[in-house]
Short mmCIF file of C-alpha atoms in Angstrom, two decimals:
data_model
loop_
_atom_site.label_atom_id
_atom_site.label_comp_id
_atom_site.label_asym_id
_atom_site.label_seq_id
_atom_site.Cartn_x
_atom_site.Cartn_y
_atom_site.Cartn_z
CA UNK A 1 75.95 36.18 68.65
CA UNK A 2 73.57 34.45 66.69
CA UNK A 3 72.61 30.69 66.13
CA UNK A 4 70.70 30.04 63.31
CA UNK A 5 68.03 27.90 63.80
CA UNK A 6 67.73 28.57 68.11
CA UNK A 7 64.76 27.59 69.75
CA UNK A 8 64.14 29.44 72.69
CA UNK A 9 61.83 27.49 75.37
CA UNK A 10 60.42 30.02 77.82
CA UNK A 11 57.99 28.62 80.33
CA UNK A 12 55.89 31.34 81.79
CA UNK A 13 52.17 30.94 80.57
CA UNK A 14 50.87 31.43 84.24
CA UNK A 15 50.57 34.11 86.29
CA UNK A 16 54.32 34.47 87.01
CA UNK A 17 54.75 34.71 83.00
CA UNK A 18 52.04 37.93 83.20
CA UNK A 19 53.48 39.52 86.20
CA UNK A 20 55.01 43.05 84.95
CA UNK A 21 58.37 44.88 85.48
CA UNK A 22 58.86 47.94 84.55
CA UNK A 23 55.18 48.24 82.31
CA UNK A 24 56.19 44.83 80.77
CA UNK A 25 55.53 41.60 81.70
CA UNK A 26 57.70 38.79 82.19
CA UNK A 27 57.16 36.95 79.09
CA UNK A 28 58.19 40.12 77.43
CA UNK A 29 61.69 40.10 79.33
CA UNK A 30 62.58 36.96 78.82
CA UNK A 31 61.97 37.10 75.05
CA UNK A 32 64.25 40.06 74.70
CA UNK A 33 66.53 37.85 76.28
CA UNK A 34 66.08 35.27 73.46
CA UNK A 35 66.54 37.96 70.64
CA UNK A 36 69.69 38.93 71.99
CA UNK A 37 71.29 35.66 71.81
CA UNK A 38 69.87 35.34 68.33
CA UNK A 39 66.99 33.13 68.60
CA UNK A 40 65.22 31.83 65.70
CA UNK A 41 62.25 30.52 66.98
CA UNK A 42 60.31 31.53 70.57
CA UNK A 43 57.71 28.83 71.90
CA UNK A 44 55.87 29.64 74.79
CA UNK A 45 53.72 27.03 76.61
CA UNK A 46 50.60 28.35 77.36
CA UNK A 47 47.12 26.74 77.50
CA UNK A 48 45.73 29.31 74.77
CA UNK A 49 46.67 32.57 72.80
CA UNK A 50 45.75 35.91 74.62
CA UNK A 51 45.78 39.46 73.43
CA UNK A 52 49.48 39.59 75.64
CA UNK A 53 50.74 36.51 73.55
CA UNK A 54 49.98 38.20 70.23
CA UNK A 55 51.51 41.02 71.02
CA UNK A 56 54.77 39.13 71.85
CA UNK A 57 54.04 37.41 68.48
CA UNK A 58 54.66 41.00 67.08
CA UNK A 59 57.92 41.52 69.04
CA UNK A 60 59.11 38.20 68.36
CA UNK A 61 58.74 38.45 64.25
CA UNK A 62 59.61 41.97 64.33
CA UNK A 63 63.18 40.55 66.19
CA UNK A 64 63.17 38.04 62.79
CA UNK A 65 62.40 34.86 65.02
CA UNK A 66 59.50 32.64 64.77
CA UNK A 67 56.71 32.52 67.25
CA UNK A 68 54.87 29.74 68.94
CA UNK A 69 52.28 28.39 71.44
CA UNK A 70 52.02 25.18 72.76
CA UNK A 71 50.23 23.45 75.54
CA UNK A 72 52.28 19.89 75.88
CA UNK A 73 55.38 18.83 76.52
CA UNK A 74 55.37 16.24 73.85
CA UNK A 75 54.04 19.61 71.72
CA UNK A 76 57.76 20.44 71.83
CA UNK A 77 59.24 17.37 70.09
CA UNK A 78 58.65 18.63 66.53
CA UNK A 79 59.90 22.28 66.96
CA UNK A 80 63.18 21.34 68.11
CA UNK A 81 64.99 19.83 65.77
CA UNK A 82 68.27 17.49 66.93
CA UNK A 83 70.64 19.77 65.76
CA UNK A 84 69.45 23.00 67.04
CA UNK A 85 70.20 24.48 70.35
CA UNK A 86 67.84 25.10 72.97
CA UNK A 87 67.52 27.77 75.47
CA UNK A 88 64.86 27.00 78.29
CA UNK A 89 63.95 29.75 80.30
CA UNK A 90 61.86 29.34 84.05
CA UNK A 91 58.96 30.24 84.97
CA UNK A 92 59.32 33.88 86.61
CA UNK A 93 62.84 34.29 85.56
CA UNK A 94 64.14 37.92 85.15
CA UNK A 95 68.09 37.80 84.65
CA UNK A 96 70.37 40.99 83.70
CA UNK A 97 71.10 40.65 79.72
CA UNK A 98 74.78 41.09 80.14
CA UNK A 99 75.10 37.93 83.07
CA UNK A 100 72.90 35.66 81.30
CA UNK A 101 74.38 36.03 77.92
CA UNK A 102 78.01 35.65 79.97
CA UNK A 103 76.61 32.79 81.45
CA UNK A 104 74.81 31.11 78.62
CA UNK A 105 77.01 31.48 75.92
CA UNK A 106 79.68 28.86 76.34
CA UNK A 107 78.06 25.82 74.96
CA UNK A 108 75.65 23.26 76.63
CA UNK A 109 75.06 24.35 80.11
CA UNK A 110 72.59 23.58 82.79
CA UNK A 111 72.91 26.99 85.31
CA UNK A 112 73.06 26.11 89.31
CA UNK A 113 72.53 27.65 92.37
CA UNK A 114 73.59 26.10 95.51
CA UNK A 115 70.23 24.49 96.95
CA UNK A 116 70.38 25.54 100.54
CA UNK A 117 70.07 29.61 99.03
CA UNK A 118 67.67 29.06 96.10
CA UNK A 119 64.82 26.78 97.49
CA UNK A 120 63.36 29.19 99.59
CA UNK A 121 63.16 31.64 96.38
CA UNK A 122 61.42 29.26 94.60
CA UNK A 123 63.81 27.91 92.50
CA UNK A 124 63.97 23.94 91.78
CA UNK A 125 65.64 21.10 93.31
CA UNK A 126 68.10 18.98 91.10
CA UNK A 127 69.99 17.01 93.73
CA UNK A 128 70.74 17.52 97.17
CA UNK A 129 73.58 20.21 96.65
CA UNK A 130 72.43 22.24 93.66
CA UNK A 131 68.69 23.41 92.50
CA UNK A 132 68.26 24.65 89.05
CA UNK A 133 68.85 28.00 88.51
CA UNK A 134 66.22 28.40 85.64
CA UNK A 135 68.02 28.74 82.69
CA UNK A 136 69.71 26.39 80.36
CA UNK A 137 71.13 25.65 77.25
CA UNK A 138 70.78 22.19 75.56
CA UNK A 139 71.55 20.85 72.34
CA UNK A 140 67.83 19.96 70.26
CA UNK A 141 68.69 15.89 70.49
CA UNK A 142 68.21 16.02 73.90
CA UNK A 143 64.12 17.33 73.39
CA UNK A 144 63.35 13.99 71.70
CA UNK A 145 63.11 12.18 74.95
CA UNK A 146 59.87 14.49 75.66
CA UNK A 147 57.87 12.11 73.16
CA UNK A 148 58.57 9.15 75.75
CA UNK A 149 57.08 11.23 78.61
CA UNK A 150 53.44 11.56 79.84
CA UNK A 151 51.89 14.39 78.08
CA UNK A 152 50.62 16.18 81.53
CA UNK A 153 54.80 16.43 82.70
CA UNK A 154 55.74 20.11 83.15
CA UNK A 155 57.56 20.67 79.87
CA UNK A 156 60.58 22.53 82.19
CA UNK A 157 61.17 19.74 84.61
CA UNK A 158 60.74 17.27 81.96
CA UNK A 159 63.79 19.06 80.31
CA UNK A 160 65.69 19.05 83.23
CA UNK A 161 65.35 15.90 83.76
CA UNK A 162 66.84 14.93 80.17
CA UNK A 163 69.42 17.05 80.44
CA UNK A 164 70.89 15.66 83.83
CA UNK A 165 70.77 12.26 82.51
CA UNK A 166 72.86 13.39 79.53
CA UNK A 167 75.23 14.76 82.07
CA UNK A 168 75.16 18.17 80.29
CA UNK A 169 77.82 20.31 81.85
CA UNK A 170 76.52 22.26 85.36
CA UNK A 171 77.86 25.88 86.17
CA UNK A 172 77.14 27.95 89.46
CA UNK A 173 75.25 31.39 89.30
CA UNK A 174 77.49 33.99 91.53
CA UNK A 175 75.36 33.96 94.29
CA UNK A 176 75.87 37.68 94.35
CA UNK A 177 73.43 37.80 91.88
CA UNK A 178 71.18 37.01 93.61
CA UNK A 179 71.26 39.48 96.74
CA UNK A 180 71.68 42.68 93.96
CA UNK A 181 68.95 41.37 91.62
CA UNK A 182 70.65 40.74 88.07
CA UNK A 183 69.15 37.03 88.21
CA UNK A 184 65.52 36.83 90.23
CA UNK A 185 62.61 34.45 90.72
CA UNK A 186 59.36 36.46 91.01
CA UNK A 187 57.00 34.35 92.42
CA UNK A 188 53.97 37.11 92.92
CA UNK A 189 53.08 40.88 92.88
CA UNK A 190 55.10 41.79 95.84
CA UNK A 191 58.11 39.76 94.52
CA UNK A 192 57.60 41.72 91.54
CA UNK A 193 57.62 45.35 93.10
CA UNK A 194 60.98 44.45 95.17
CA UNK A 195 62.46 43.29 92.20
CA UNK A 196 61.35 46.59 90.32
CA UNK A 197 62.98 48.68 92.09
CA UNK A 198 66.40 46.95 91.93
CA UNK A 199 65.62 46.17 88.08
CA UNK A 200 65.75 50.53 87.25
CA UNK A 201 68.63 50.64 90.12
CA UNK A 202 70.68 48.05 87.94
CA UNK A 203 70.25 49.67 84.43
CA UNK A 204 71.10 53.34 85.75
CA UNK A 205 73.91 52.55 87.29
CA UNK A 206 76.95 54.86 85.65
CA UNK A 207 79.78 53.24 84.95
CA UNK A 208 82.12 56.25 86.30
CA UNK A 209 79.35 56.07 89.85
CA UNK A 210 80.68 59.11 91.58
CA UNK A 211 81.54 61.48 88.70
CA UNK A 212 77.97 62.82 88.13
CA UNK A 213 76.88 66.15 88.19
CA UNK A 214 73.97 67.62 89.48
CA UNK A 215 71.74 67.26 86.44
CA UNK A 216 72.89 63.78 86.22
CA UNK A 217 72.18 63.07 89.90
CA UNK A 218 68.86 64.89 90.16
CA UNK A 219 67.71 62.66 86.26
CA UNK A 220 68.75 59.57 87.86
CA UNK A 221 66.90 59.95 91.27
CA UNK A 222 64.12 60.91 89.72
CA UNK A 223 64.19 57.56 87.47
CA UNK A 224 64.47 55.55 90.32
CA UNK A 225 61.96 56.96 91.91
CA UNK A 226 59.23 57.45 89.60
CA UNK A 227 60.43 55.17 86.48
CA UNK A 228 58.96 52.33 87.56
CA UNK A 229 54.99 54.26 87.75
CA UNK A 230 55.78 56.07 84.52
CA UNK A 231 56.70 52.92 82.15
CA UNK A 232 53.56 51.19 84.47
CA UNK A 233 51.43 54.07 82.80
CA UNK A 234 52.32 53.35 79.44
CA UNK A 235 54.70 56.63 79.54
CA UNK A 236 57.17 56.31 76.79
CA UNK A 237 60.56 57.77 76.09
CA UNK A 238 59.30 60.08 73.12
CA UNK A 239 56.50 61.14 75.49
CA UNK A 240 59.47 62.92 77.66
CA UNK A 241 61.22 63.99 74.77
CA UNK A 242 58.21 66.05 73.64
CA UNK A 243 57.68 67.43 77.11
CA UNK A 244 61.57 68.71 76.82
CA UNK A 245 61.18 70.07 74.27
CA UNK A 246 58.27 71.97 74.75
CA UNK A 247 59.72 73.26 78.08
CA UNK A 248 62.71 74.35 76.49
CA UNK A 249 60.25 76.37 74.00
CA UNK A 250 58.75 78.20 76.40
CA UNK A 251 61.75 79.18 77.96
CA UNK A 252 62.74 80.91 75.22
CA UNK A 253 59.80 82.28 74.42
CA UNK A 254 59.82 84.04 77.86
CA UNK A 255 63.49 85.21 77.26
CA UNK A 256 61.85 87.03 74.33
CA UNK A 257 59.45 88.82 76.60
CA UNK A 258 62.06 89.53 78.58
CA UNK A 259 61.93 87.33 81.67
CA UNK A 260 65.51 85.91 80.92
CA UNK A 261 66.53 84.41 84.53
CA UNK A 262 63.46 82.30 83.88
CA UNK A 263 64.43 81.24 80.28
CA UNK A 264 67.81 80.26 81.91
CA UNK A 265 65.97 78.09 84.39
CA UNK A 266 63.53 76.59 81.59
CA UNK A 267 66.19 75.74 79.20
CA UNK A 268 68.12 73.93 82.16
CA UNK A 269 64.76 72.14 83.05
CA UNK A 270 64.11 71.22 79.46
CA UNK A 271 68.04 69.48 79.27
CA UNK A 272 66.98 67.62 82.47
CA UNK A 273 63.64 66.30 81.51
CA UNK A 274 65.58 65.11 78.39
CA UNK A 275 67.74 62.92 80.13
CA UNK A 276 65.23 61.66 82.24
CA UNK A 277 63.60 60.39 78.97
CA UNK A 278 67.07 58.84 77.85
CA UNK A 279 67.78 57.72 80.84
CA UNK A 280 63.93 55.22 80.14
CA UNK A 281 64.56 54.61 77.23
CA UNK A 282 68.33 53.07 78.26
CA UNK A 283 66.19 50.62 80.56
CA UNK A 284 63.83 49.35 77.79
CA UNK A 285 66.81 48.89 74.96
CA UNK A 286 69.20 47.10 77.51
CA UNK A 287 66.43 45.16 79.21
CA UNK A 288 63.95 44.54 76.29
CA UNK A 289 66.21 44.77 73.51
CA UNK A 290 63.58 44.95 70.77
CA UNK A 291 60.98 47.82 72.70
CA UNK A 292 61.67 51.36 73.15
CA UNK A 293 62.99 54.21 71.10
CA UNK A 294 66.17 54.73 70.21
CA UNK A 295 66.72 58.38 70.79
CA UNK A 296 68.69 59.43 68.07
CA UNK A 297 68.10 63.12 68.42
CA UNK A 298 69.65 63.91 71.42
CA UNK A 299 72.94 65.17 70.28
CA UNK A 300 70.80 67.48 68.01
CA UNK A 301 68.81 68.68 71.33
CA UNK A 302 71.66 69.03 73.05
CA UNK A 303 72.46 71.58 70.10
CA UNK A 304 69.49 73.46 70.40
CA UNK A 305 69.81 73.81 74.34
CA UNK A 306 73.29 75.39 73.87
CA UNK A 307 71.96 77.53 71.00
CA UNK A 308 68.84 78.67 73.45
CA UNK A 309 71.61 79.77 75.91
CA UNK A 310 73.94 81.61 73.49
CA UNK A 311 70.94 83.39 72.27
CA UNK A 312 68.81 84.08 75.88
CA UNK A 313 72.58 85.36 76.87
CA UNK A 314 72.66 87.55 73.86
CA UNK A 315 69.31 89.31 74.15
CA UNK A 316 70.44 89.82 78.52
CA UNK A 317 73.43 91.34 76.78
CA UNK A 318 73.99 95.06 77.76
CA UNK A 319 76.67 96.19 75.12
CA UNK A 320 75.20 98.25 73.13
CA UNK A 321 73.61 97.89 70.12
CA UNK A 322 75.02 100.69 67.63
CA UNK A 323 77.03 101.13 64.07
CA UNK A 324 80.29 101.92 66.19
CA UNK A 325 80.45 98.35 67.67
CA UNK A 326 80.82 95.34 65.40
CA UNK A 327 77.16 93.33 64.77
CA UNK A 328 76.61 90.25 66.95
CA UNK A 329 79.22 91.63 69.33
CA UNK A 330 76.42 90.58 71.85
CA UNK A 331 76.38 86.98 70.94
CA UNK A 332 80.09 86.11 70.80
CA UNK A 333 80.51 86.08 74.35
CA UNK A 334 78.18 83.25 75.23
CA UNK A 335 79.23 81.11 72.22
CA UNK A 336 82.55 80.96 73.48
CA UNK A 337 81.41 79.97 76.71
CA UNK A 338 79.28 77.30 75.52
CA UNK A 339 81.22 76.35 72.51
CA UNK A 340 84.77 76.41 75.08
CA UNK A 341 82.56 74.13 77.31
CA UNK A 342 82.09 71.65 74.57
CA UNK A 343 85.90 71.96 74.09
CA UNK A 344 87.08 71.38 77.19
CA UNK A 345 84.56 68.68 77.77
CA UNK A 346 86.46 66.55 75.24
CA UNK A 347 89.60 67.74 76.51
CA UNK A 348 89.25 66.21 79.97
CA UNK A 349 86.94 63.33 79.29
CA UNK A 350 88.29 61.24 81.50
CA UNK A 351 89.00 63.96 84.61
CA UNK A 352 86.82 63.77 87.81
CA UNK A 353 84.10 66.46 87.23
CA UNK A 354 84.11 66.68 83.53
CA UNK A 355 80.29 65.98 83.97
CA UNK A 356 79.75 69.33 85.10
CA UNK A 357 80.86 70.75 81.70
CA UNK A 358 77.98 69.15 80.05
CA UNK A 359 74.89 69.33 82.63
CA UNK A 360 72.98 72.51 81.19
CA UNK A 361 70.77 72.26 84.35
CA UNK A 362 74.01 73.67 86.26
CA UNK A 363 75.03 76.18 83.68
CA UNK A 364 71.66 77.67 82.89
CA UNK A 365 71.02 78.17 86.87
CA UNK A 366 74.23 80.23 86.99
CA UNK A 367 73.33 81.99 84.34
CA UNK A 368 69.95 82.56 85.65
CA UNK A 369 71.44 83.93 88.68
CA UNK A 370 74.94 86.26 87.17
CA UNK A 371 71.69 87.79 85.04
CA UNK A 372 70.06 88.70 88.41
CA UNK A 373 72.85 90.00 90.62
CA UNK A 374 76.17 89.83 88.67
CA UNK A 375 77.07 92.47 85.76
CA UNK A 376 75.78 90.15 82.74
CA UNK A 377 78.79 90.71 80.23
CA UNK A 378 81.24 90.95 82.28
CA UNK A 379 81.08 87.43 84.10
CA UNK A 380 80.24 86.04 80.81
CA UNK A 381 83.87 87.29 80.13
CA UNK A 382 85.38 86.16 82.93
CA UNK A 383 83.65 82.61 82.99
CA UNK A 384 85.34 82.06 79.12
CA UNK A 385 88.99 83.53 80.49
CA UNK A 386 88.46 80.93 83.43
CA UNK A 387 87.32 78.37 81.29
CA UNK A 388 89.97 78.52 78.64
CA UNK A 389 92.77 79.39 81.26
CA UNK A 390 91.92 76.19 82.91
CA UNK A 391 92.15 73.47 79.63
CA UNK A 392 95.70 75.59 78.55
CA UNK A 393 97.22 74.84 82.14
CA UNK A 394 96.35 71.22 81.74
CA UNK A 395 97.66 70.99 78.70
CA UNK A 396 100.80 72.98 79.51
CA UNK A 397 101.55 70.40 82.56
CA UNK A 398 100.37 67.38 80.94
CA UNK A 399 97.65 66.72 83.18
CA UNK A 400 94.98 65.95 80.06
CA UNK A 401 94.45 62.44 79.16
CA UNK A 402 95.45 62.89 75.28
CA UNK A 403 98.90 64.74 76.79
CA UNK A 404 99.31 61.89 80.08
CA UNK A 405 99.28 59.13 77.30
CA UNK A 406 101.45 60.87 74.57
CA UNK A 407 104.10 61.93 77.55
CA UNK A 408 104.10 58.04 78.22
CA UNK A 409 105.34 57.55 75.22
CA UNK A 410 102.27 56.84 73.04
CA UNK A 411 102.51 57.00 69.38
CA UNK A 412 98.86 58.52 68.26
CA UNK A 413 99.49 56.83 64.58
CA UNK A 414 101.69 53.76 65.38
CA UNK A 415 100.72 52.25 62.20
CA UNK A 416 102.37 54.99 60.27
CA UNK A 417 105.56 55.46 62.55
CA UNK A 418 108.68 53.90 61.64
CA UNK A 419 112.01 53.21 62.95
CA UNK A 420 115.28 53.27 60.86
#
């Protein structure tokens, strides 16, 4: 949704404004915020331009919006025009994406919290039942009042104060939000590092919680855990991606040399350090919108994992390798187990461990161990029989999803079936 001409007020110039989440401060939050309801022009009221505010400049025209600084209220009056809206944004506010653009969105809007919760968090008072929940939306008419005010009122209150008397509409914040950290106040560091850790928790939360396999698991513990000190240390996504794929390298380099259970291993450790660099870089593109790398490669790395497999499991092949068999007998094993694990994948996307048909951290530790104690070629064989035997009995008994909805009467091209 865009507005063309927005103005996007975001009060955060002090310390609050510079406090970081996630390796980004405040400021920087709250302006991804503003590009993702369209904003066309960011002011920030600071005292004076610092390196962090010029690099927010950056973000801000590379988002297409306009960027600027001012120290006044009154310094307001000509940058919003009367019919522009106006998005003001506290002092120390970090809010989900998704529940402030739910909550934003529909029209002029001054956000509450009931006051006996939100005081002690530091958020304002507006009247003895609500206090201000640091976010609103006004439309640009309203701003002209600031001109009538002293020039040392705080440009936030001063708004608030407008925007009551015009008896803009008032709507609650769930207080839930408040107790699982989609819409916080941080007030100082330690603020900040509770927040943190619920900030990550929030944005790696699967949809389908409970379904995850172990590569997913193991990825998103480790997130939690250490995301937080990596982004602090200026570790981006692509940095991870490199180490992946330099991990997977060298597992097949050893698989050359011989040491297959160890190329196994290495390849399932490269897939895993992958998705701990997706999983990042999901944080900073939901949270920040504008900032960090779109990972468009990993379908193709995914492709090169399976195709270290296939070909790791082809050189641990023990058919041998002679005129009277056919050529690449070796190989065609493994690619139907990988390939029919792709398949089946697909097949039952929306069945309760269907997640373990994609984790490459599972498969390439059980192939790391059949190659130490199992005969190789054999449970290869075996593993596609299973594998295959499994999908055609779900199909057969219309357990599938495609074959559940199509039972139920489903028409897969309704638009080209007819009835005489």
């Amino acid at each position: 949704m865009a507005f063309p001409g927005t103005a996007n007020a975001a009060q955060g110039a002090g310390l609050r404004g510079y406090l970081q989440i996630g390796g980004r401060t405040l400021l920087r939050h709250q302006i991804g915020l503003a590009l993702s309801l369209g904003a066309k022009r960011i002011i920030v009221m600071a005292e004076g331009i610092s390196g962090e505010l010029v690099s927010l400049q950056h973000v801000a025209e590379a988002g297409g919006a306009q960027f600027h600084v001012v120290a006044t209220a009154r310094g307001l009056v000509p940058l919003l025009p009367p019919e522009d809206d106006v998005i003001v944004l506290g002092d120390g506010l970090l809010a989900m994406p998704e529940a402030f653009r739910d909550l934003i969105e529909q029209g002029p809007v001054v956000l509450t919290l009931p006051v006996e919760t939100a005081l002690p968090l530091g958020f304002e008072r507006i009247d003895i039942n609500n206090a201000f929940a640091s976010a609103m939306r006004i439309p640009g008419r309203i701003a002209a009042g600031l001109a009538d005010l002293p020039p040392e009122w705080n440009a936030q209150s001063a708004l608030l104060r407008l925007a009551v008397q015009a008896r803009v509409n008032m709507r609650g914040v769930p207080v839930a939000m408040l107790g699982d950290g989609r819409w916080s106040m941080i007030r100082d560091e330690d603020d900040a590092h509770v927040t943190e850790r619920q900030w990550v928790r929030l944005h790696t939360s699967p949809a389908d919680a409970g379904n995850g396999s172990l590569g997913e698991i193991l990825a998103m513990a480790f997130v939690r855990r250490f995301g937080p000190s990596l982004l602090h240390a200026g570790t981006r996504p692509s940095v991870i991606g490199i180490a992946a794929g330099v991990t997977g390298l060298l597992g097949g380099g050893l698989a050359w040399l011989g040491n297959f259970a160890t190329g196994f291993l290495l390849l399932g450790l490269a897939w895993l350090i992958e998705r701990i660099g997706s999983l990042l870089g999901q944080v900073e593109r939901d949270s920040l919108l504008a900032s960090g790398l779109a990972r468009r490669s990993v379908a193709f790395f995914h492709l090169l994992i399976d195709a270290g497999l296939v070909s790791v499991a082809a050189w641990r092949s023990e058919l041998p390798v002679t005129s009277a068999l056919p050529f690449g007998l070796n190989v065609f094993a493994p690619l139907l187990l990988v390939g029919g694990a792709r398949l089946a994948r697909l097949i039952l996307a929306h069945t309760r461990g269907a997640h373990w048909l994609e984790d490459r951290l599972a498969l390439g530790t059980l192939l790391a161990i059949v190659s130490i104690v199992l005969p190789f070629d054999a449970a290869i064989m075996l593993a596609v029989l299973t594998l295959l035997g499994t999908c055609l009995l779900m199909l057969q008994f219309g357990t599938a999803p495609a074959v559940a909805k199509a039972q139920a009467g489903g028409s897969p091209n309704p638009q080209l079936t007819s009835r005489p």
